[in-house]
CSV table of C-alpha atoms (C1' of nucleotides) in Angstrom, one decimal:
chain,number,residue,atom,x,y,z
A,7,UNK,CA,-12.9,10.7,-98.4
A,8,UNK,CA,-11.6,13.4,-96.6
A,9,UNK,CA,-11.7,15.5,-93.0
A,10,UNK,CA,-10.3,18.8,-91.9
A,11,UNK,CA,-9.8,20.3,-88.8
A,12,UNK,CA,-11.8,23.9,-89.0
A,13,UNK,CA,-9.0,25.7,-86.9
A,14,UNK,CA,-6.7,24.9,-90.8
A,15,UNK,CA,-9.4,25.3,-93.2
A,16,UNK,CA,-10.3,29.1,-93.9
A,17,UNK,CA,-14.1,30.1,-94.0
A,18,UNK,CA,-13.9,33.6,-92.8
A,19,UNK,CA,-17.6,34.0,-91.4
A,20,UNK,CA,-19.4,37.8,-90.9
A,21,UNK,CA,-21.7,38.2,-88.4
A,22,UNK,CA,-22.6,40.8,-90.1
A,23,UNK,CA,-23.1,41.0,-93.6
A,24,UNK,CA,-21.7,43.9,-96.0
A,25,UNK,CA,-24.2,46.5,-96.3
A,26,UNK,CA,-23.8,46.9,-100.0
A,27,UNK,CA,-25.7,42.9,-100.5
A,28,UNK,CA,-28.6,43.5,-101.2
A,29,UNK,CA,-29.6,40.0,-102.4
A,30,UNK,CA,-30.0,37.3,-100.1
A,31,UNK,CA,-27.3,34.7,-101.8
A,32,UNK,CA,-25.0,37.5,-102.1
A,33,UNK,CA,-25.3,37.8,-98.1
A,34,UNK,CA,-24.8,34.9,-97.2
A,35,UNK,CA,-22.0,34.5,-99.8
A,36,UNK,CA,-19.9,36.4,-98.2
A,37,UNK,CA,-21.0,36.0,-94.4
A,38,UNK,CA,-20.6,31.9,-94.4
A,39,UNK,CA,-17.2,32.8,-96.1
A,40,UNK,CA,-17.5,31.5,-99.9
A,41,UNK,CA,-16.9,34.6,-101.5
A,42,UNK,CA,-14.5,37.6,-101.5
A,43,UNK,CA,-15.3,40.5,-103.6
A,44,UNK,CA,-11.8,41.6,-105.1
A,45,UNK,CA,-13.9,44.6,-107.9
A,46,UNK,CA,-17.3,45.1,-109.0
A,47,UNK,CA,-18.3,41.6,-110.6
A,48,UNK,CA,-15.5,39.9,-110.0
A,49,UNK,CA,-14.7,37.2,-106.7
A,50,UNK,CA,-12.6,35.1,-105.3
A,51,UNK,CA,-13.8,31.9,-104.5
A,52,UNK,CA,-12.8,30.9,-101.0
A,53,UNK,CA,-12.0,27.4,-99.7
A,54,UNK,CA,-15.7,26.4,-98.8
A,55,UNK,CA,-17.2,28.1,-102.0
A,56,UNK,CA,-14.3,26.4,-104.0
A,57,UNK,CA,-15.6,23.3,-102.7
A,58,UNK,CA,-19.0,23.6,-103.8
A,59,UNK,CA,-18.0,24.8,-107.5
A,60,UNK,CA,-16.0,21.7,-107.7
A,61,UNK,CA,-19.1,19.6,-106.9
A,62,UNK,CA,-20.8,21.0,-109.5
A,63,UNK,CA,-18.4,20.7,-112.2
A,64,UNK,CA,-18.3,16.9,-111.2
A,65,UNK,CA,-21.5,16.6,-112.1
A,66,UNK,CA,-21.2,18.4,-115.0
A,67,UNK,CA,-18.4,16.5,-116.5
A,68,UNK,CA,-20.1,13.3,-115.5
A,69,UNK,CA,-22.8,14.0,-117.1
A,70,UNK,CA,-21.6,15.6,-120.1
A,71,UNK,CA,-18.6,12.4,-120.5
A,72,UNK,CA,-21.4,9.9,-120.4
A,73,UNK,CA,-22.9,11.5,-123.3
A,74,UNK,CA,-19.9,11.4,-125.6
A,75,UNK,CA,-18.1,14.9,-124.8
A,76,UNK,CA,-14.5,15.6,-124.4
A,77,UNK,CA,-13.0,17.9,-122.0
A,78,UNK,CA,-10.3,20.5,-123.1
A,79,UNK,CA,-9.4,23.8,-122.0
A,80,UNK,CA,-9.2,26.7,-124.3
A,81,UNK,CA,-7.4,30.0,-123.7
A,82,UNK,CA,-8.8,32.9,-122.2
A,83,UNK,CA,-6.4,35.0,-123.9
A,84,UNK,CA,-7.2,35.3,-127.5
A,85,UNK,CA,-6.2,37.4,-130.0
A,86,UNK,CA,-8.3,39.6,-132.5
A,87,UNK,CA,-7.7,37.9,-136.2
A,88,UNK,CA,-9.9,35.1,-134.9
A,89,UNK,CA,-12.4,37.7,-134.1
A,90,UNK,CA,-12.0,39.5,-137.1
A,91,UNK,CA,-12.8,36.0,-139.1
A,92,UNK,CA,-16.2,35.1,-137.1
A,93,UNK,CA,-16.9,39.4,-137.6
A,94,UNK,CA,-17.4,39.8,-133.8
A,95,UNK,CA,-14.3,41.8,-133.4
A,96,UNK,CA,-16.5,44.8,-134.5
A,97,UNK,CA,-19.9,43.3,-133.5
A,98,UNK,CA,-19.6,42.3,-130.6
A,99,UNK,CA,-19.2,45.8,-128.4
A,100,UNK,CA,-17.8,47.2,-125.2
A,101,UNK,CA,-18.6,44.4,-123.6
A,102,UNK,CA,-15.9,42.5,-125.1
A,103,UNK,CA,-12.7,43.0,-122.4
A,104,UNK,CA,-9.7,43.6,-125.0
A,105,UNK,CA,-6.6,44.6,-124.2
A,106,UNK,CA,-3.0,44.8,-126.4
A,107,UNK,CA,0.2,42.9,-126.0
A,108,UNK,CA,4.2,44.9,-125.7
A,109,UNK,CA,4.1,44.7,-129.4
A,110,UNK,CA,0.3,46.6,-129.6
A,111,UNK,CA,-1.2,43.8,-130.9
A,112,UNK,CA,-4.4,43.2,-130.5
A,113,UNK,CA,-6.3,40.6,-128.0
A,114,UNK,CA,-9.2,40.2,-125.7
A,115,UNK,CA,-10.5,38.2,-122.9
A,116,UNK,CA,-12.4,35.2,-124.0
A,117,UNK,CA,-16.3,35.9,-123.0
A,118,UNK,CA,-17.2,33.0,-125.5
A,119,UNK,CA,-15.1,30.4,-127.1
A,120,UNK,CA,-17.1,29.7,-130.8
A,121,UNK,CA,-14.0,31.7,-132.5
A,122,UNK,CA,-11.3,29.2,-131.1
A,123,UNK,CA,-13.2,26.3,-130.9
A,124,UNK,CA,-14.0,26.8,-134.7
A,125,UNK,CA,-10.3,27.8,-135.6
A,126,UNK,CA,-9.3,24.0,-133.7
A,127,UNK,CA,-11.7,21.9,-135.4
A,128,UNK,CA,-11.6,23.1,-138.9
A,129,UNK,CA,-8.1,22.0,-139.5
A,130,UNK,CA,-9.1,18.3,-138.5
A,131,UNK,CA,-12.6,18.0,-140.7
A,132,UNK,CA,-11.5,16.9,-143.8
A,133,UNK,CA,-14.7,14.1,-143.9
A,134,UNK,CA,-18.0,13.6,-142.6
A,135,UNK,CA,-16.1,10.3,-140.8
A,136,UNK,CA,-14.2,13.1,-138.1
A,137,UNK,CA,-18.4,13.9,-137.5
A,138,UNK,CA,-19.7,14.3,-134.7
A,139,UNK,CA,-17.6,15.8,-132.4
A,140,UNK,CA,-18.6,17.7,-129.0
A,141,UNK,CA,-15.7,19.1,-126.6
A,142,UNK,CA,-16.5,21.4,-123.7
A,143,UNK,CA,-14.9,23.1,-121.2
A,144,UNK,CA,-14.9,24.7,-117.9
A,145,UNK,CA,-13.4,27.8,-117.2
A,146,UNK,CA,-13.4,31.9,-116.6
A,147,UNK,CA,-15.1,34.1,-119.0
A,148,UNK,CA,-14.8,37.6,-119.1
A,149,UNK,CA,-17.6,40.2,-119.8
A,150,UNK,CA,-17.3,43.9,-119.2
A,151,UNK,CA,-20.9,44.5,-118.1
A,152,UNK,CA,-21.8,47.8,-117.8
A,153,UNK,CA,-23.8,46.8,-114.5
A,154,UNK,CA,-21.7,43.7,-113.0
A,155,UNK,CA,-25.0,43.2,-109.6
A,156,UNK,CA,-26.4,40.6,-107.1
A,157,UNK,CA,-22.8,39.3,-105.8
A,158,UNK,CA,-22.4,36.3,-108.1
A,159,UNK,CA,-25.4,36.5,-110.7
A,160,UNK,CA,-24.0,38.8,-113.3
A,161,UNK,CA,-20.1,39.2,-112.9
A,162,UNK,CA,-17.5,40.4,-115.0
A,163,UNK,CA,-15.6,37.6,-114.6
A,164,UNK,CA,-17.2,34.2,-114.0
A,165,UNK,CA,-16.9,30.5,-114.4
A,166,UNK,CA,-19.0,28.8,-117.2
A,167,UNK,CA,-19.1,25.6,-118.8
A,168,UNK,CA,-19.6,25.9,-122.7
A,169,UNK,CA,-19.6,22.6,-125.0
A,170,UNK,CA,-19.5,23.0,-128.6
A,171,UNK,CA,-21.2,20.5,-131.2
A,172,UNK,CA,-20.1,19.9,-134.7
A,173,UNK,CA,-22.3,17.4,-137.1
A,174,UNK,CA,-22.2,16.6,-140.6
A,175,UNK,CA,-26.3,17.6,-141.1
A,176,UNK,CA,-29.2,18.7,-138.8
A,177,UNK,CA,-30.7,15.4,-138.0
A,178,UNK,CA,-27.4,15.0,-136.2
A,179,UNK,CA,-27.7,18.6,-134.3
A,180,UNK,CA,-31.0,17.8,-133.8
A,181,UNK,CA,-29.8,14.7,-132.1
A,182,UNK,CA,-27.0,16.7,-129.8
A,183,UNK,CA,-29.6,19.4,-129.2
A,184,UNK,CA,-32.1,17.1,-127.6
A,185,UNK,CA,-29.5,15.0,-126.0
A,186,UNK,CA,-28.0,18.1,-124.3
A,187,UNK,CA,-31.7,19.1,-123.5
A,188,UNK,CA,-31.9,15.7,-121.3
A,189,UNK,CA,-28.5,16.0,-120.0
A,190,UNK,CA,-28.9,19.8,-118.7
A,191,UNK,CA,-32.3,18.4,-116.8
A,192,UNK,CA,-30.3,16.0,-115.4
A,193,UNK,CA,-27.5,18.1,-114.1
A,194,UNK,CA,-29.9,20.7,-112.2
A,195,UNK,CA,-31.7,17.9,-111.0
A,196,UNK,CA,-28.7,16.4,-109.3
A,197,UNK,CA,-27.8,19.9,-108.1
A,198,UNK,CA,-31.7,20.0,-106.3
A,199,UNK,CA,-32.3,22.7,-108.3
A,200,UNK,CA,-35.3,23.0,-109.9
A,201,UNK,CA,-35.7,24.3,-113.2
A,202,UNK,CA,-37.7,25.4,-116.1
A,203,UNK,CA,-37.1,24.9,-119.1
A,204,UNK,CA,-38.0,28.1,-122.0
A,205,UNK,CA,-37.7,29.3,-125.2
A,206,UNK,CA,-35.5,32.3,-126.0
A,207,UNK,CA,-34.0,34.7,-128.3
A,208,UNK,CA,-30.6,33.9,-129.8
A,209,UNK,CA,-29.0,37.1,-129.5
A,210,UNK,CA,-25.3,38.3,-129.6
A,211,UNK,CA,-24.5,34.5,-130.4
A,212,UNK,CA,-26.5,34.3,-133.6
A,213,UNK,CA,-28.1,30.6,-134.1
A,214,UNK,CA,-31.8,29.3,-134.9
A,215,UNK,CA,-32.9,27.8,-132.1
A,216,UNK,CA,-32.4,28.2,-128.0
A,217,UNK,CA,-33.9,27.0,-125.0
A,218,UNK,CA,-32.9,28.6,-121.7
A,219,UNK,CA,-32.9,27.0,-117.9
A,220,UNK,CA,-34.2,28.7,-115.3
A,221,UNK,CA,-33.8,28.5,-111.7
A,222,UNK,CA,-37.6,30.3,-110.5
A,223,UNK,CA,-36.6,33.0,-108.3
A,224,UNK,CA,-37.8,36.2,-106.8
A,225,UNK,CA,-34.1,38.1,-108.0
A,226,UNK,CA,-33.7,36.4,-111.4
A,227,UNK,CA,-33.1,39.0,-114.1
A,228,UNK,CA,-35.5,37.4,-116.9
A,229,UNK,CA,-39.0,37.3,-116.4
A,230,UNK,CA,-40.5,33.9,-117.8
A,231,UNK,CA,-44.4,33.9,-119.4
A,232,UNK,CA,-45.5,30.3,-118.8
A,233,UNK,CA,-48.6,28.9,-120.0
A,234,UNK,CA,-51.2,27.5,-117.0
A,235,UNK,CA,-52.5,24.9,-118.9
A,236,UNK,CA,-49.9,23.1,-120.8
A,237,UNK,CA,-45.7,23.6,-121.2
A,238,UNK,CA,-45.1,26.3,-123.0
A,239,UNK,CA,-42.9,28.5,-121.1
A,240,UNK,CA,-40.8,31.6,-123.1
A,241,UNK,CA,-38.6,34.3,-122.0
A,242,UNK,CA,-40.9,37.3,-121.9
A,243,UNK,CA,-38.4,39.6,-124.2
A,244,UNK,CA,-38.3,36.8,-126.8
A,245,UNK,CA,-42.5,36.6,-126.6
A,246,UNK,CA,-43.8,39.2,-125.3
A,247,UNK,CA,-46.3,37.5,-123.4
A,248,UNK,CA,-48.2,38.9,-120.2
A,249,UNK,CA,-50.4,37.5,-117.1
A,250,UNK,CA,-53.0,36.8,-118.7
A,251,UNK,CA,-52.0,36.7,-122.7
A,252,UNK,CA,-53.1,33.3,-124.8
A,253,UNK,CA,-50.7,30.7,-124.9
A,254,UNK,CA,-49.2,30.5,-128.3
A,255,UNK,CA,-49.4,26.6,-128.3
A,256,UNK,CA,-53.0,26.1,-126.9
A,257,UNK,CA,-54.6,29.0,-126.3
A,258,UNK,CA,-54.4,28.7,-122.2
A,259,UNK,CA,-53.7,31.6,-119.8
A,260,UNK,CA,-50.6,33.1,-119.4
A,261,UNK,CA,-48.7,33.5,-116.2
A,262,UNK,CA,-45.5,35.5,-115.5
A,263,UNK,CA,-42.6,34.6,-113.0
A,264,UNK,CA,-39.1,35.8,-112.2
A,265,UNK,CA,-36.4,33.8,-113.1
A,266,UNK,CA,-32.3,33.3,-112.9
A,267,UNK,CA,-31.0,31.8,-116.3
A,268,UNK,CA,-28.1,28.8,-115.3
A,269,UNK,CA,-28.1,27.2,-118.7
A,270,UNK,CA,-28.7,27.3,-122.6
A,271,UNK,CA,-28.5,25.9,-125.5
A,272,UNK,CA,-28.1,26.8,-128.9
A,273,UNK,CA,-28.6,25.6,-132.4
A,274,UNK,CA,-25.8,27.9,-134.1
A,275,UNK,CA,-26.6,26.3,-137.8
A,276,UNK,CA,-23.9,27.0,-139.5
A,277,UNK,CA,-22.9,30.7,-139.1
A,278,UNK,CA,-19.8,30.2,-137.7
A,279,UNK,CA,-18.4,27.4,-139.9
A,280,UNK,CA,-19.2,28.8,-143.0
A,281,UNK,CA,-17.5,32.5,-141.8
A,282,UNK,CA,-14.4,30.8,-140.5
A,283,UNK,CA,-14.6,27.9,-142.9
A,284,UNK,CA,-14.8,25.1,-140.8
A,285,UNK,CA,-16.1,22.8,-143.8
A,286,UNK,CA,-15.9,18.9,-144.6
A,287,UNK,CA,-16.6,16.7,-147.5
A,288,UNK,CA,-20.1,14.7,-147.0
A,289,UNK,CA,-21.0,11.9,-148.3
A,290,UNK,CA,-21.9,13.6,-151.7
A,291,UNK,CA,-18.5,14.7,-151.7
A,292,UNK,CA,-18.8,18.2,-151.7
A,293,UNK,CA,-17.5,20.5,-149.0
A,294,UNK,CA,-20.3,21.6,-146.5
A,295,UNK,CA,-19.8,24.0,-143.4
A,296,UNK,CA,-20.3,21.6,-140.1
A,297,UNK,CA,-23.5,22.0,-138.4
A,298,UNK,CA,-22.7,24.0,-134.8
A,299,UNK,CA,-24.8,23.6,-131.6
A,300,UNK,CA,-23.2,25.7,-128.2
A,301,UNK,CA,-24.6,24.8,-124.5
A,302,UNK,CA,-23.7,26.8,-121.7
A,303,UNK,CA,-23.9,26.5,-118.0
A,304,UNK,CA,-23.4,29.2,-115.9
A,305,UNK,CA,-21.4,27.5,-113.0
A,306,UNK,CA,-20.5,30.3,-110.3
A,307,UNK,CA,-23.9,31.7,-111.0
A,308,UNK,CA,-25.5,27.9,-110.9
A,309,UNK,CA,-24.0,28.2,-106.6
A,310,UNK,CA,-25.7,31.1,-106.4
A,311,UNK,CA,-28.8,30.0,-107.7
A,312,UNK,CA,-28.1,27.2,-105.3
A,313,UNK,CA,-27.8,29.1,-102.3
A,314,UNK,CA,-30.8,31.9,-103.3
A,315,UNK,CA,-32.8,28.6,-103.6
A,316,UNK,CA,-31.9,26.4,-100.5
A,317,UNK,CA,-31.5,29.0,-97.6
A,318,UNK,CA,-33.0,31.1,-95.5
A,319,UNK,CA,-31.3,34.5,-93.7
A,320,UNK,CA,-29.4,33.3,-91.7
A,321,UNK,CA,-28.5,29.6,-92.9
A,322,UNK,CA,-27.9,27.6,-96.1
A,323,UNK,CA,-28.7,24.0,-96.2
A,324,UNK,CA,-26.6,22.0,-99.2
A,325,UNK,CA,-28.3,20.0,-101.5
A,326,UNK,CA,-27.0,16.1,-101.3
A,327,UNK,CA,-25.1,16.5,-104.1
A,328,UNK,CA,-23.0,19.6,-103.9
A,329,UNK,CA,-22.9,20.2,-100.2
A,330,UNK,CA,-19.1,20.8,-99.8
A,331,UNK,CA,-19.0,18.4,-96.6
A,332,UNK,CA,-21.1,16.0,-95.2
A,333,UNK,CA,-20.7,15.6,-91.8
A,334,UNK,CA,-20.1,18.6,-89.3
A,335,UNK,CA,-18.4,17.8,-86.0
A,336,UNK,CA,-18.9,19.9,-83.1
A,337,UNK,CA,-17.2,19.6,-80.0
A,338,UNK,CA,-18.8,22.1,-77.6
A,339,UNK,CA,-15.4,22.5,-75.1
A,340,UNK,CA,-12.2,22.0,-75.7
A,341,UNK,CA,-12.3,19.3,-73.4
A,342,UNK,CA,-14.4,17.5,-76.0
A,343,UNK,CA,-11.8,17.9,-79.0
A,344,UNK,CA,-9.7,14.8,-78.4
A,345,UNK,CA,-12.7,12.6,-78.7
A,346,UNK,CA,-13.8,14.6,-81.6
A,347,UNK,CA,-10.7,14.1,-83.3
A,348,UNK,CA,-10.8,10.3,-82.9
A,349,UNK,CA,-14.2,10.3,-84.4
A,350,UNK,CA,-13.2,12.4,-86.9
A,351,UNK,CA,-10.5,10.0,-88.7
A,352,UNK,CA,-12.8,7.1,-88.2
A,353,UNK,CA,-16.2,9.0,-90.3
A,354,UNK,CA,-13.5,10.5,-92.3
A,355,UNK,CA,-12.7,7.1,-94.1
A,356,UNK,CA,-16.5,7.1,-94.8
A,357,UNK,CA,-17.6,10.6,-95.5
A,358,UNK,CA,-16.5,14.0,-95.9
A,359,UNK,CA,-16.3,15.4,-92.8
A,360,UNK,CA,-15.5,18.8,-91.2
A,361,UNK,CA,-14.6,19.4,-87.3
A,362,UNK,CA,-15.0,22.1,-85.4
A,363,UNK,CA,-12.1,22.2,-83.0
A,364,UNK,CA,-11.3,26.1,-82.6
A,365,UNK,CA,-12.1,27.4,-79.1
A,366,UNK,CA,-14.8,29.3,-79.3
A,367,UNK,CA,-18.3,29.2,-77.2
A,368,UNK,CA,-20.9,26.9,-78.2
A,369,UNK,CA,-23.0,29.6,-79.6
A,370,UNK,CA,-20.4,31.0,-82.3
A,371,UNK,CA,-20.0,27.3,-83.1
A,372,UNK,CA,-23.8,26.8,-83.8
A,373,UNK,CA,-24.2,29.8,-85.3
A,374,UNK,CA,-21.4,29.0,-87.9
A,375,UNK,CA,-22.5,25.7,-88.5
A,376,UNK,CA,-26.0,26.8,-89.2
A,377,UNK,CA,-24.6,29.3,-91.8
A,378,UNK,CA,-22.2,27.3,-93.8
A,379,UNK,CA,-24.9,24.8,-94.0
A,380,UNK,CA,-23.5,21.4,-93.7
A,381,UNK,CA,-26.3,18.9,-93.6
A,382,UNK,CA,-25.4,16.7,-91.1
A,383,UNK,CA,-24.2,17.4,-87.8
A,384,UNK,CA,-22.6,15.4,-84.7
A,385,UNK,CA,-22.5,17.4,-81.4
A,386,UNK,CA,-20.0,16.3,-78.8
A,387,UNK,CA,-21.2,18.0,-75.4
A,388,UNK,CA,-22.6,17.3,-72.1
A,389,UNK,CA,-24.0,14.0,-73.6
A,390,UNK,CA,-20.9,12.3,-74.2
A,391,UNK,CA,-20.5,11.8,-70.3
A,392,UNK,CA,-23.3,9.1,-70.9
A,393,UNK,CA,-21.1,8.0,-73.9
A,394,UNK,CA,-23.5,9.8,-76.5
A,395,UNK,CA,-23.4,12.2,-79.2
A,396,UNK,CA,-26.2,14.2,-80.5
A,397,UNK,CA,-27.0,13.4,-84.1
A,398,UNK,CA,-28.4,16.1,-86.1
A,399,UNK,CA,-30.3,15.7,-89.2
A,400,UNK,CA,-30.8,19.1,-90.5
A,401,UNK,CA,-32.2,18.0,-94.4
A,402,UNK,CA,-34.9,16.5,-92.2
A,403,UNK,CA,-35.1,18.6,-88.7
A,404,UNK,CA,-34.4,16.1,-86.5
A,405,UNK,CA,-32.5,15.4,-83.5
A,406,UNK,CA,-31.3,12.1,-81.2
A,407,UNK,CA,-29.2,11.4,-79.0
A,408,UNK,CA,-27.1,8.3,-80.1
A,409,UNK,CA,-24.9,6.3,-78.3
A,410,UNK,CA,-20.9,6.7,-80.3
A,411,UNK,CA,-20.2,3.6,-80.8
A,412,UNK,CA,-23.5,3.1,-82.4
A,413,UNK,CA,-23.0,6.2,-84.0
A,414,UNK,CA,-21.0,5.1,-87.1
A,415,UNK,CA,-23.7,2.1,-88.0
A,416,UNK,CA,-26.5,4.3,-87.2
A,417,UNK,CA,-24.8,7.1,-89.7
A,418,UNK,CA,-24.8,4.0,-92.7
A,419,UNK,CA,-28.7,3.8,-91.9
A,420,UNK,CA,-29.2,7.6,-92.3
A,421,UNK,CA,-27.3,9.7,-94.1
A,422,UNK,CA,-28.4,10.0,-97.8
B,150,C,C1',-24.4,56.4,-119.9
B,151,G,C1',-28.9,58.3,-117.5
B,152,G,C1',-31.1,58.8,-112.5
B,153,G,C1',-30.1,57.8,-106.7
B,154,A,C1',-27.6,56.8,-102.6
B,155,A,C1',-22.6,55.7,-100.5
B,156,G,C1',-17.4,56.0,-99.5
B,157,U,C1',-14.8,57.1,-91.6
B,158,A,C1',-10.5,50.4,-87.6
B,159,G,C1',-11.0,43.7,-90.3
B,160,C,C1',-17.1,44.3,-90.2
B,161,U,C1',-21.4,47.5,-88.8
B,162,U,C1',-21.4,52.7,-88.1
B,163,A,C1',-22.4,57.8,-84.9
B,164,G,C1',-20.1,62.4,-85.6
B,165,C,C1',-21.2,66.5,-91.1
B,166,U,C1',-26.6,70.6,-91.2
B,167,U,C1',-23.8,75.0,-87.3
B,168,G,C1',-15.5,73.8,-89.1
B,169,G,C1',-12.3,73.7,-83.1
B,170,U,C1',-7.5,67.3,-81.0
B,171,A,C1',-12.3,61.1,-84.0
B,172,G,C1',-16.4,57.7,-80.8
B,173,A,C1',-19.0,53.2,-80.3
B,174,G,C1',-20.7,47.8,-81.0
B,175,C,C1',-18.5,43.6,-82.8
B,176,G,C1',-13.8,41.3,-83.8
B,177,C,C1',-8.9,40.8,-82.5
B,178,U,C1',-4.5,41.3,-77.8
B,179,U,C1',-3.6,40.1,-72.2
B,180,G,C1',-5.7,39.1,-67.7
B,181,G,C1',-9.9,36.8,-65.0
B,182,U,C1',-14.3,34.7,-65.0
B,183,U,C1',-18.1,31.7,-67.8
B,184,U,C1',-19.1,27.3,-71.3
B,185,G,C1',-25.3,23.8,-75.4
B,186,G,C1',-27.7,29.0,-79.5
B,187,G,C1',-22.8,35.1,-81.6
B,188,G,C1',-21.3,35.6,-72.7
B,189,C,C1',-19.1,38.9,-68.6
B,190,C,C1',-15.8,42.5,-66.2
B,191,A,C1',-11.0,44.7,-66.4
B,192,A,C1',-6.4,46.9,-69.6
B,193,G,C1',-5.1,47.3,-74.4
B,194,A,C1',-3.5,47.6,-80.1
B,195,G,C1',-5.8,49.5,-83.9
B,196,G,C1',-7.5,55.4,-88.0
B,197,U,C1',-3.7,58.9,-94.5
B,198,C,C1',-12.1,59.9,-92.1
B,199,G,C1',-11.7,57.3,-100.6
B,200,C,C1',-7.5,60.2,-103.4
B,201,A,C1',-6.1,65.1,-105.0
B,202,G,C1',-6.5,70.5,-104.9
B,203,G,C1',-9.2,75.0,-102.6
B,204,U,C1',-11.6,78.2,-98.8
B,205,U,C1',-10.0,79.1,-93.4
B,206,C,C1',-6.2,80.9,-88.1
B,207,A,C1',-8.4,75.7,-87.8
B,208,A,C1',-11.7,70.9,-92.6
B,209,A,C1',-13.9,64.3,-91.3
B,210,U,C1',-17.2,68.0,-91.7
B,211,C,C1',-17.8,73.7,-96.3
B,212,C,C1',-16.4,74.4,-102.3
B,213,U,C1',-14.3,71.8,-106.9
B,214,G,C1',-12.2,68.0,-109.1
B,215,U,C1',-11.6,62.9,-109.4
B,216,C,C1',-11.8,57.1,-107.9
B,217,U,C1',-14.6,53.5,-105.6
B,218,U,C1',-19.3,50.6,-104.6
B,219,C,C1',-23.8,49.9,-104.6
B,220,C,C1',-29.7,50.6,-106.2
B,221,C,C1',-33.0,51.7,-110.8
B,222,G,C1',-32.8,52.1,-115.9
B,223,A,C1',-30.9,51.5,-120.2
B,224,C,C1',-27.6,46.7,-122.1
B,225,C,C1',-26.5,41.8,-121.8
B,226,A,C1',-23.6,33.8,-124.6
RNA sequence: CGGGAAGUAGCUUAGCUUGGUAGAGCGCUUGGUUUGGGGCCAAGAGGUCGCAGGUUCAAAUCCUGUCUUCCCGACCA
């Protein structure tokens, strides 16, 4: 496990939010010292934000690896000729970040990786016996958005997990599609995010069937039309359904709500495998283009959505599986730090612990602790004279005095 | 790209209408005091007023251009 002194851990909290942050999660990400802007839609992830990102990524990796996906890492910098093969150098538009090297050759910073993955797989694809393949990466993507906004919601540079599957036929593509739909449901549940699956347009990327995973939120950029009677839900851009319209599935009444798209799954079919010649010899002895699927999760956007959903104006409360630390130890005065260090060492063997050893007044420590959102708190203060510490369970909103000798055992019973 | 708003110390900002040596709060440094919810007192440090040009005896302030940021729209795997 892990223990860290707060004086060494860079958490630049702010008393006041930057004036241009208009969305709650954006204000909190800045104030709690998780991110720092470099340019419009481009952010640094500071240590605390990076820890949460790592948590999110860990869940994503676990749920992909256990379903037979393998991780790789592709280049962000991609040559033009691959994009000419798919036709997207001309089709993609100004959102594609283009640049030249010193020899004036064209490159782009990848907004997505269909071209690269297809080029990797096609040379290996001689027989149906090599299929299926499911390859994913977690990587920084670049899109020159006309209008970046709301902090991490729509950035020009952002972290994304993208998975690509290659199948010998549509049945196998359907299998992967359903497998990943289920995986995504598990992933977002583990992150403590309430999501809704909606059918959607396939957009720029091309292909046939697509679903999006939406975190219901007032600040979402998408409008979701959902049925009040059955499980039907769709992206309004695609279905055109308004509040009060009849559900296309069951005829029930439609409602609309805002959502943040944190994940999507596409059946690409053969769009890229045909244009880029990713073919294999099938059981019938003939050449067939691979049936492809692609599946994305916005890692950095998920971070933002999690803050949006698990916070109030003055504090974050991280869900279990993505919390940056388990326990926050607060010695309220310098004279308590020695005891706190011993406790940090002890608890650090079983938990991830952050200890606020700074010479700050109690009020400052409490405010910062609320802001950065670690769910369990151990306060060393005046009750230490009686050999007791205060234990706070922010999930339950409860606090109690615990004899310091019994703390470890108490935590084993309480900490989730 | 169209519409709107804004750039003054690390952060939040006053001053701009009506031109005259740039102010505050928080933060920071030093000393004192305080010690369970962003303390108090005192003394300090910190500024190319986004940038460039123009008008003027004199520009944060007026004019022109430009860059950047945010909001609405268009766009968006």
